[in-house]
XYZ file of C-alpha atoms in Angstrom:
600
model
C 0.021 -0.038 0.132
C 1.458 3.090 -0.800
C 2.117 6.204 1.497
C 0.613 8.790 1.940
C 2.414 11.984 -0.339
C 3.471 14.585 1.833
C 2.118 17.898 2.434
C 4.064 21.077 0.810
C 3.638 24.548 1.302
C 4.021 26.272 -1.964
C 4.835 30.359 -1.818
C 2.314 32.380 -3.169
C 4.479 34.822 -4.855
C 7.116 31.899 -6.432
C 5.018 29.242 -6.239
C 8.599 27.724 -4.540
C 7.533 24.423 -2.416
C 8.695 23.659 1.443
C 7.719 20.648 3.768
C 7.340 22.578 6.477
C 5.537 25.670 7.183
C 8.068 27.463 8.918
C 10.523 27.490 6.488
C 7.352 29.263 4.359
C 7.027 31.744 6.619
C 10.691 32.736 6.162
C 11.207 32.595 2.747
C 8.019 34.973 2.681
C 9.371 37.195 4.329
C 12.277 37.501 2.051
C 9.471 39.253 -0.721
C 8.703 41.535 1.732
C 10.321 44.960 0.097
C 10.504 47.239 3.636
C 13.309 46.488 5.132
C 12.201 47.256 8.815
C 15.800 46.209 10.840
C 18.636 47.836 10.268
C 22.384 47.109 11.282
C 23.387 49.390 14.500
C 27.133 49.557 13.061
C 27.144 50.159 9.050
C 22.806 50.675 8.896
C 22.556 47.785 6.212
C 19.149 46.836 6.454
C 17.576 43.971 6.790
C 13.924 42.059 6.131
C 14.259 39.243 9.488
C 15.518 40.340 12.681
C 17.223 37.321 13.890
C 19.169 37.626 10.074
C 20.012 41.613 10.962
C 21.011 40.374 14.381
C 23.775 37.506 13.093
C 25.301 40.362 11.038
C 25.804 42.673 13.891
C 27.717 39.959 15.716
C 30.219 39.982 13.100
C 29.637 43.383 11.377
C 33.179 44.871 10.191
C 32.338 48.130 11.917
C 31.212 46.944 15.243
C 33.589 48.254 16.977
C 34.838 47.552 20.998
C 31.109 46.524 21.296
C 30.790 43.436 22.803
C 28.015 41.700 22.596
C 25.127 42.945 20.865
C 22.199 43.494 23.869
C 19.086 42.052 23.525
C 15.994 43.818 22.303
C 13.191 43.580 25.369
C 9.888 45.053 25.335
C 8.296 46.876 27.780
C 9.395 49.804 29.745
C 13.163 50.327 30.656
C 14.527 50.711 34.010
C 15.292 54.500 34.831
C 17.234 53.827 38.197
C 20.778 53.884 38.620
C 23.015 50.553 37.888
C 23.658 50.115 41.731
C 19.769 50.624 42.742
C 18.992 48.732 40.150
C 20.602 45.476 40.830
C 19.968 46.082 44.194
C 16.456 45.980 43.676
C 15.951 49.659 45.653
C 14.084 52.630 44.586
C 16.385 55.600 42.996
C 15.516 59.138 43.291
C 17.087 59.499 39.698
C 19.537 62.960 40.979
C 22.866 62.448 39.687
C 24.045 60.874 41.943
C 21.388 59.375 43.809
C 21.016 59.781 47.401
C 21.267 55.862 48.483
C 24.594 55.580 46.243
C 25.877 58.512 48.300
C 24.831 57.245 51.477
C 26.138 53.796 50.204
C 29.311 55.804 49.416
C 29.162 54.259 45.419
C 29.654 55.440 42.177
C 26.472 56.529 40.559
C 26.155 55.783 37.370
C 22.768 55.068 35.261
C 21.950 52.763 33.085
C 23.041 52.605 29.306
C 26.032 55.183 30.215
C 29.219 54.384 29.483
C 31.708 53.417 32.673
C 34.546 56.235 32.530
C 36.380 53.862 34.990
C 36.806 51.470 32.212
C 37.538 53.643 29.169
C 41.763 54.148 29.607
C 42.112 50.944 29.178
C 40.286 50.567 25.974
C 41.805 53.358 24.115
C 44.055 51.255 22.394
C 42.013 48.772 21.555
C 39.248 50.960 20.143
C 42.029 53.142 17.959
C 43.142 50.232 16.017
C 39.659 49.592 14.515
C 37.051 51.580 12.852
C 35.906 53.940 14.698
C 33.432 55.832 12.824
C 30.986 55.401 9.740
C 33.323 57.542 7.177
C 31.391 59.424 5.549
C 33.789 60.311 2.727
C 31.515 58.893 0.448
C 29.331 62.266 1.146
C 27.981 63.798 -2.120
C 28.292 67.349 -2.968
C 25.000 67.809 -3.366
C 25.173 66.292 0.340
C 27.601 69.325 1.124
C 25.504 72.013 -0.823
C 24.577 74.229 2.917
C 28.061 73.942 3.763
C 29.400 75.529 0.851
C 26.906 77.884 0.445
C 27.392 79.072 4.023
C 31.054 79.741 3.550
C 31.164 81.298 -0.035
C 33.463 83.777 0.486
C 31.879 85.348 -2.508
C 28.520 85.966 -1.081
C 28.311 89.584 0.759
C 27.101 87.930 3.876
C 26.707 84.065 4.981
C 22.381 84.868 5.045
C 22.469 84.224 1.207
C 22.531 80.685 1.525
C 18.846 81.461 3.447
C 17.384 83.222 0.756
C 15.189 80.413 -0.670
C 14.981 78.479 2.832
C 11.547 77.013 3.698
C 11.434 77.517 7.620
C 9.150 79.887 8.696
C 7.418 80.033 11.957
C 3.801 80.606 10.819
C 2.152 81.744 13.713
C 3.975 85.052 13.022
C 1.130 86.359 10.543
C 3.473 88.192 7.682
C 2.952 91.987 8.056
C 5.230 92.777 4.691
C 1.604 94.334 3.116
C 1.723 97.311 5.237
C -1.134 95.261 6.983
C -2.384 96.625 10.293
C -1.438 95.534 13.944
C -3.090 92.042 14.806
C -5.058 91.987 18.311
C -3.383 89.823 20.647
C -3.792 85.927 20.617
C -2.095 83.296 21.951
C -2.192 79.573 20.974
C -2.762 77.081 23.256
C -0.190 74.823 24.844
C -1.639 72.042 25.921
C -0.418 69.260 28.235
C -0.289 66.711 25.253
C 2.490 69.269 23.483
C 4.765 67.926 26.305
C 4.902 64.211 26.258
C 7.032 63.389 23.508
C 10.138 65.389 24.377
C 13.674 63.916 24.134
C 14.468 65.464 27.541
C 18.072 63.863 27.583
C 19.108 66.118 24.347
C 20.667 69.202 23.899
C 18.489 72.324 23.110
C 18.304 71.804 19.262
C 17.131 67.849 19.964
C 14.134 69.692 21.782
C 12.546 71.360 19.227
C 11.884 68.733 16.538
C 10.742 65.249 17.644
C 7.288 65.489 19.519
C 3.948 66.792 17.732
C 3.419 69.544 18.017
C 1.503 72.942 16.664
C -0.711 70.929 14.051
C -3.781 71.434 13.636
C -5.409 73.665 16.365
C -2.314 76.121 15.371
C -2.485 75.880 11.902
C -5.960 76.826 12.071
C -5.650 80.013 14.187
C -2.798 81.361 11.609
C -5.211 80.995 8.782
C -7.414 82.806 10.307
C -4.928 85.593 11.197
C -4.132 85.241 14.243
C -0.885 86.160 16.252
C 0.603 84.774 18.959
C 1.602 87.075 22.399
C 3.743 89.989 21.213
C 2.803 93.069 22.561
C 4.560 94.838 19.655
C 2.027 93.502 17.172
C -0.547 94.568 18.291
C -2.121 97.765 18.560
C -1.068 99.065 22.201
C 2.412 97.794 20.870
C 2.104 99.861 17.787
C 2.205 103.293 19.747
C 5.416 101.911 22.269
C 7.280 101.408 18.971
C 6.280 104.925 18.245
C 8.023 106.068 21.460
C 11.273 103.610 20.660
C 11.191 105.106 17.138
C 12.099 108.224 18.453
C 14.502 106.989 21.321
C 16.097 104.837 19.100
C 16.902 107.965 16.616
C 18.135 110.098 19.554
C 20.394 107.384 20.927
C 22.191 106.805 17.246
C 22.585 110.195 16.632
C 25.036 110.547 20.189
C 26.290 107.265 19.266
C 27.636 108.602 16.056
C 28.658 112.007 17.186
C 30.620 110.434 19.829
C 32.449 107.768 17.663
C 33.266 110.478 15.297
C 35.035 112.212 18.084
C 36.937 109.665 19.795
C 36.983 106.982 16.635
C 39.648 107.888 13.879
C 38.533 104.795 12.122
C 34.815 105.602 11.820
C 33.742 107.474 8.869
C 30.242 106.745 8.678
C 27.590 108.880 7.826
C 24.483 109.849 9.624
C 21.533 110.807 7.679
C 19.034 112.235 9.817
C 15.953 111.422 7.049
C 16.967 107.933 6.228
C 17.054 107.240 10.039
C 13.647 108.174 10.604
C 12.481 106.201 7.290
C 13.935 102.961 8.542
C 12.771 103.123 12.438
C 9.488 104.224 11.361
C 7.303 102.515 13.638
C 5.340 100.884 11.138
C 9.141 99.881 9.873
C 9.600 98.547 13.237
C 6.451 96.056 12.987
C 7.445 94.756 9.678
C 10.886 94.158 10.988
C 9.796 92.556 14.015
C 7.429 90.210 11.970
C 10.393 89.095 10.159
C 12.532 88.272 12.503
C 9.836 86.358 14.677
C 8.892 84.748 11.293
C 12.342 83.920 9.607
C 14.787 83.866 12.645
C 13.311 83.320 15.573
C 13.976 79.773 14.889
C 17.682 79.937 14.740
C 18.223 82.378 17.594
C 15.189 81.661 20.015
C 16.464 83.773 22.879
C 13.620 86.078 22.540
C 10.846 85.858 24.584
C 7.363 86.555 22.675
C 4.908 87.373 24.977
C 6.891 90.681 26.793
C 8.767 91.303 23.447
C 7.264 94.794 22.936
C 5.869 95.848 25.938
C 7.088 99.822 27.806
C 9.690 97.671 30.256
C 11.269 95.938 26.933
C 14.580 97.714 26.943
C 16.172 100.205 23.761
C 18.642 98.002 22.806
C 16.928 94.622 22.424
C 13.849 96.546 20.318
C 16.884 98.036 18.116
C 18.152 94.691 18.098
C 15.264 92.183 17.585
C 14.433 95.424 14.238
C 17.794 95.576 12.632
C 18.052 91.181 12.909
C 14.668 91.373 11.294
C 15.714 93.628 8.709
C 18.833 91.818 7.249
C 16.134 89.213 6.624
C 13.690 91.510 4.734
C 12.622 91.717 0.960
C 15.468 94.140 -0.529
C 12.929 97.066 0.120
C 14.586 100.784 0.593
C 14.243 100.455 4.237
C 15.208 97.351 4.495
C 18.616 97.835 2.267
C 19.424 101.014 4.357
C 19.090 99.092 7.711
C 22.381 97.471 6.948
C 24.423 101.334 6.974
C 23.254 101.548 11.198
C 24.957 98.182 12.420
C 27.972 99.707 13.114
C 26.249 102.244 15.173
C 23.612 99.535 16.590
C 27.089 97.226 17.674
C 28.189 100.239 19.513
C 25.215 101.103 21.347
C 24.489 97.692 22.159
C 28.205 97.249 23.681
C 27.918 100.026 25.873
C 24.835 99.497 26.709
C 26.157 96.174 28.496
C 29.106 98.086 29.208
C 27.639 100.088 31.830
C 24.873 97.728 33.279
C 27.736 95.403 34.129
C 29.428 97.974 36.012
C 26.603 98.730 38.072
C 25.052 95.578 38.764
C 26.382 92.169 38.799
C 23.008 90.748 39.274
C 20.921 88.622 36.337
C 18.184 90.882 36.787
C 15.792 91.661 33.438
C 17.368 94.482 32.156
C 20.979 93.053 32.221
C 19.317 89.768 30.746
C 17.949 92.181 27.404
C 20.826 94.082 27.353
C 22.776 90.601 26.776
C 20.682 89.088 24.295
C 20.504 92.710 22.173
C 24.142 92.260 22.334
C 24.162 88.649 21.408
C 22.106 89.650 18.942
C 23.515 92.382 17.034
C 27.102 89.993 17.229
C 25.129 87.380 15.258
C 23.872 89.629 12.228
C 27.923 91.232 12.355
C 29.457 87.668 12.561
C 26.874 87.136 9.453
C 28.690 89.694 7.218
C 31.498 88.954 5.123
C 33.302 92.014 6.239
C 37.102 91.223 7.402
C 37.583 94.172 9.872
C 33.876 93.452 11.022
C 34.399 89.535 11.958
C 37.992 90.818 13.484
C 36.562 92.970 15.955
C 33.815 90.914 16.838
C 35.834 88.246 16.796
C 38.540 89.640 19.195
C 36.617 92.064 21.493
C 32.262 91.664 21.160
C 32.536 87.578 21.919
C 35.316 87.758 24.837
C 32.519 90.220 26.283
C 29.621 88.491 26.011
C 31.545 85.399 27.372
C 32.345 87.441 30.254
C 29.040 89.042 31.339
C 27.536 85.580 31.186
C 30.499 84.360 33.847
C 29.958 87.738 35.464
C 26.271 87.303 36.180
C 26.797 83.370 36.610
C 23.977 82.295 33.830
C 26.154 79.320 33.472
C 25.378 77.851 36.849
C 21.568 78.187 36.085
C 19.005 75.531 36.588
C 14.925 75.644 37.165
C 14.004 75.516 40.998
C 11.459 72.479 41.493
C 9.164 75.346 43.481
C 9.146 77.783 40.707
C 6.551 80.299 39.952
C 5.690 80.659 36.689
C 7.399 84.000 36.540
C 10.938 82.947 37.942
C 10.642 80.126 35.232
C 10.454 81.867 32.514
C 13.010 84.850 33.819
C 15.352 81.426 34.625
C 14.722 80.105 30.988
C 15.911 83.639 29.875
C 19.000 83.149 31.408
C 19.466 79.978 30.066
C 19.013 80.404 26.466
C 21.728 83.390 26.763
C 24.056 81.639 28.334
C 23.311 77.835 25.550
C 23.150 80.500 22.425
C 26.522 82.931 23.817
C 28.316 79.084 23.434
C 27.141 78.073 20.747
C 27.985 81.338 19.117
C 31.465 80.724 20.955
C 31.577 77.429 19.189
C 31.132 77.840 15.690
C 33.468 80.471 15.101
C 36.094 78.384 16.822
C 34.981 75.722 13.559
C 34.867 78.250 11.077
C 37.855 80.394 11.450
C 39.998 77.707 13.145
C 40.423 79.613 16.707
C 40.602 78.198 20.410
C 36.850 79.083 21.653
C 36.241 80.780 24.512
C 34.222 78.830 26.165
C 34.252 74.771 27.062
C 31.565 72.718 28.017
C 33.151 71.800 31.253
C 32.026 74.963 32.380
C 28.211 74.841 30.799
C 25.957 73.276 33.933
C 22.869 75.375 33.179
C 19.576 73.181 32.185
C 19.281 72.827 28.815
C 16.637 75.065 27.499
C 12.562 73.861 27.794
C 11.253 73.322 24.708
C 10.515 76.050 22.235
C 6.855 76.052 22.406
C 6.842 76.260 26.241
C 8.797 79.354 25.367
C 6.822 81.066 23.472
C 3.016 80.237 25.096
C 1.478 83.872 26.789
C 0.066 81.972 29.593
C 2.017 79.611 31.348
C 1.314 78.084 34.476
C 1.933 76.615 37.348
C 0.470 73.311 35.528
C 3.258 73.510 32.755
C 5.973 74.323 34.914
C 5.342 71.036 36.889
C 4.754 68.951 33.906
C 7.919 70.350 32.245
C 10.100 69.513 35.868
C 8.164 66.243 35.587
C 9.192 65.319 32.040
C 12.573 66.512 32.761
C 13.405 63.978 35.478
C 12.715 61.346 33.213
C 16.895 61.392 32.492
C 18.720 63.569 35.269
C 21.355 62.169 33.985
C 21.441 64.531 30.680
C 20.784 67.636 32.262
C 23.571 69.997 30.566
C 24.758 69.876 27.548
C 27.914 69.203 30.095
C 26.556 66.071 30.797
C 25.466 65.148 27.693
C 28.920 65.784 26.363
C 30.835 63.703 28.970
C 28.243 60.947 27.628
C 29.204 61.080 24.095
C 33.165 61.065 24.856
C 33.393 58.374 27.459
C 35.861 60.533 29.271
C 35.653 64.109 30.565
C 36.167 66.317 27.828
C 35.455 70.188 27.966
C 33.949 70.420 24.388
C 32.827 68.803 21.375
C 31.221 71.100 18.629
C 35.324 72.709 18.518
C 37.002 69.882 20.358
C 38.374 68.890 17.277
C 39.616 72.158 16.781
C 41.002 72.309 19.719
C 42.689 69.204 19.690
C 44.644 70.233 17.255
C 45.878 73.940 18.192
C 46.918 71.486 21.365
C 48.793 68.671 19.519
C 46.755 66.149 21.264
C 45.259 64.915 18.057
C 47.022 61.867 17.926
C 45.836 60.946 20.851
C 42.319 61.813 21.204
C 41.242 61.189 17.579
C 39.923 57.754 18.621
C 37.279 59.451 21.075
C 36.694 61.902 18.971
C 35.753 59.851 15.755
C 33.667 57.845 18.484
C 31.601 60.519 19.707
C 30.496 61.576 16.280
C 30.034 58.133 14.972
C 27.471 58.167 18.556
C 26.228 61.371 17.644
C 25.180 60.658 13.965
C 23.465 57.427 15.459
C 21.255 59.272 17.659
C 20.351 61.984 15.143
C 19.534 59.206 12.646
C 17.000 57.951 15.284
C 15.290 60.921 16.221
C 14.974 61.971 12.850
C 13.531 59.036 11.613
C 10.846 59.241 13.818
C 9.456 63.064 13.079
C 8.186 63.724 10.053
C 10.008 66.735 6.898
C 8.146 69.508 8.521
C 9.471 69.024 11.743
C 13.084 68.468 10.797
C 12.825 71.986 8.751
C 12.173 73.816 12.511
C 14.932 72.552 13.940
C 17.037 74.938 12.674
C 21.072 74.871 12.168
C 20.514 71.454 13.496
C 19.597 69.985 10.624
C 22.401 70.792 8.462
C 24.345 68.580 11.447
C 25.127 64.875 9.241
C 27.238 68.013 6.743
C 29.046 69.498 10.451
C 29.973 65.884 11.317
C 31.573 65.470 7.802
C 33.578 68.325 8.291
C 34.673 67.207 11.593
C 35.896 63.775 11.041
C 37.932 65.615 7.673
C 39.072 67.849 10.237
C 40.314 65.328 12.294
C 41.782 63.032 9.303
C 43.180 65.499 7.423
C 45.112 66.698 11.163
C 46.431 63.279 11.816
C 47.310 61.985 8.200
C 50.641 63.542 8.656
C 50.473 65.250 4.846
C 50.841 69.331 4.656
C 48.300 70.985 6.175
C 45.679 72.880 4.554
C 45.898 76.861 4.607
C 42.654 76.497 6.923
C 44.425 73.984 9.991
C 48.119 75.891 8.885
C 47.711 78.942 10.761
C 45.234 79.838 13.829
C 42.124 82.690 13.047
C 40.911 83.784 9.933
C 39.332 86.605 8.860
C 37.715 85.371 6.222
C 36.159 81.880 5.304
C 38.002 81.826 2.028
C 40.592 79.097 3.960
C 37.201 76.716 5.234
C 35.370 76.831 1.674
C 38.418 75.518 -0.031
C 39.342 72.972 2.917
C 35.611 71.946 2.310
C 36.098 71.651 -1.151
C 39.352 69.488 -1.324
C 39.432 65.992 -1.927
């Protein structure tokens, strides 16, 4: 009697036969076009998780990683390593109370162990330490090439076609009347998807904020709470207009008498046109629509009130004028930048001599000087750039240190007004430091600020900062969310986590190491940190849509910046003759960096 035929399983796609159902399912998975799993070292995609894991164990770019951690479902432990293994409750402080009592080293799970880094450095230096970006195409480097083009009048030319616009600010460029005050609301749900453990540029993108309700508000012509754009604010702008013209005229007279190199003219009629109330309003609108995303240091709900300093009004207006359409008043406004710079920094110097406390007037003076410095830094003028790098930037850093802003943290019992004041201090500190580190990389100079001293909190989400009516509920919700990652609450903490060893910088560390002749010894750590940063950014950006990424300002170009840092490390360690950018310390032009980027 013949035995019954064995049952076969047939693939519906290609007709291939299998004796087992499990074999058929594995085979059918190869027909799926979506590759959901990626190797964490080389980013190679796979359709099946088990194949991806098997590849990761033998990946050629797996350096100093040991066994690939097994992915487990459920909530990840947030206690420190000692409390987790002892099965004790952890207060999640840094260090936690139990570790202090037990005299134990408090280290949070998932962070590298600093004590084991020294003996591993020699091993890691022999292996590939990063995902190479040498295959970066010309198209992918288009932003840096446009930003550093020495033939451009300003660095702002590469932003001419930039789609990043804060649509919550209505466009008043067509002489629209001032709008009534109407602020978008901040819901509790808006604060539930924020990567609190990341630096400020992460805090503005990976979340679901300003969607349907805000779009509807914008389409109806409503504006956020910017007093300068309201009917009452327009009356205040009329007063500021007269004060600005008078103050700039006095500064011009003083410079003409005391500064031999100053030869610019001051035309009262042109000043009346540039600083007319409607021009102040239009330039303010342009600033908050186009520039506030990149330098969110000004508190919109209080800007333009009678308590606002004249220096800050002037700085915001001129910053907005540089991004405005090329009308007569906008083009003429650039002629007042030198006077505005002198006025803002003199105002800051006078206040710093009178008081060493972080009052509102002192913070607004610092904000005004920082904005003017930011605008002047973008101008491709050798004289202006040298003055800003050697005189103005050290003044800003000195003001931050004298006021003690780099140590400010949000208190657990802060009132809404105190929270906003502390946040203004934190943002001023953060963006002064960023300005310093950016210029260190662009012009090959040692940074004035070290990340070691930036111990203040990371800036809160921009939507919370821009909200008119911040309540105690919002402050408490922010505090609870920030406690989820207590080991990365400052730029210093985050940098140490990336670098494993305790270093004084990351965005400018490659330049600093090259200038101090320590690059050969520290290049493995630098490249490893860059690789980790790229992995973090890719993981976060994959979750966010393109519209969210557009609103992250300069952060969305971090791939090009990482490539540039890798190139600096590689060329400096190659032993070959250094290019002009690396061969001399301190440049007053972008030509050296531009040519360095173009080199193969």
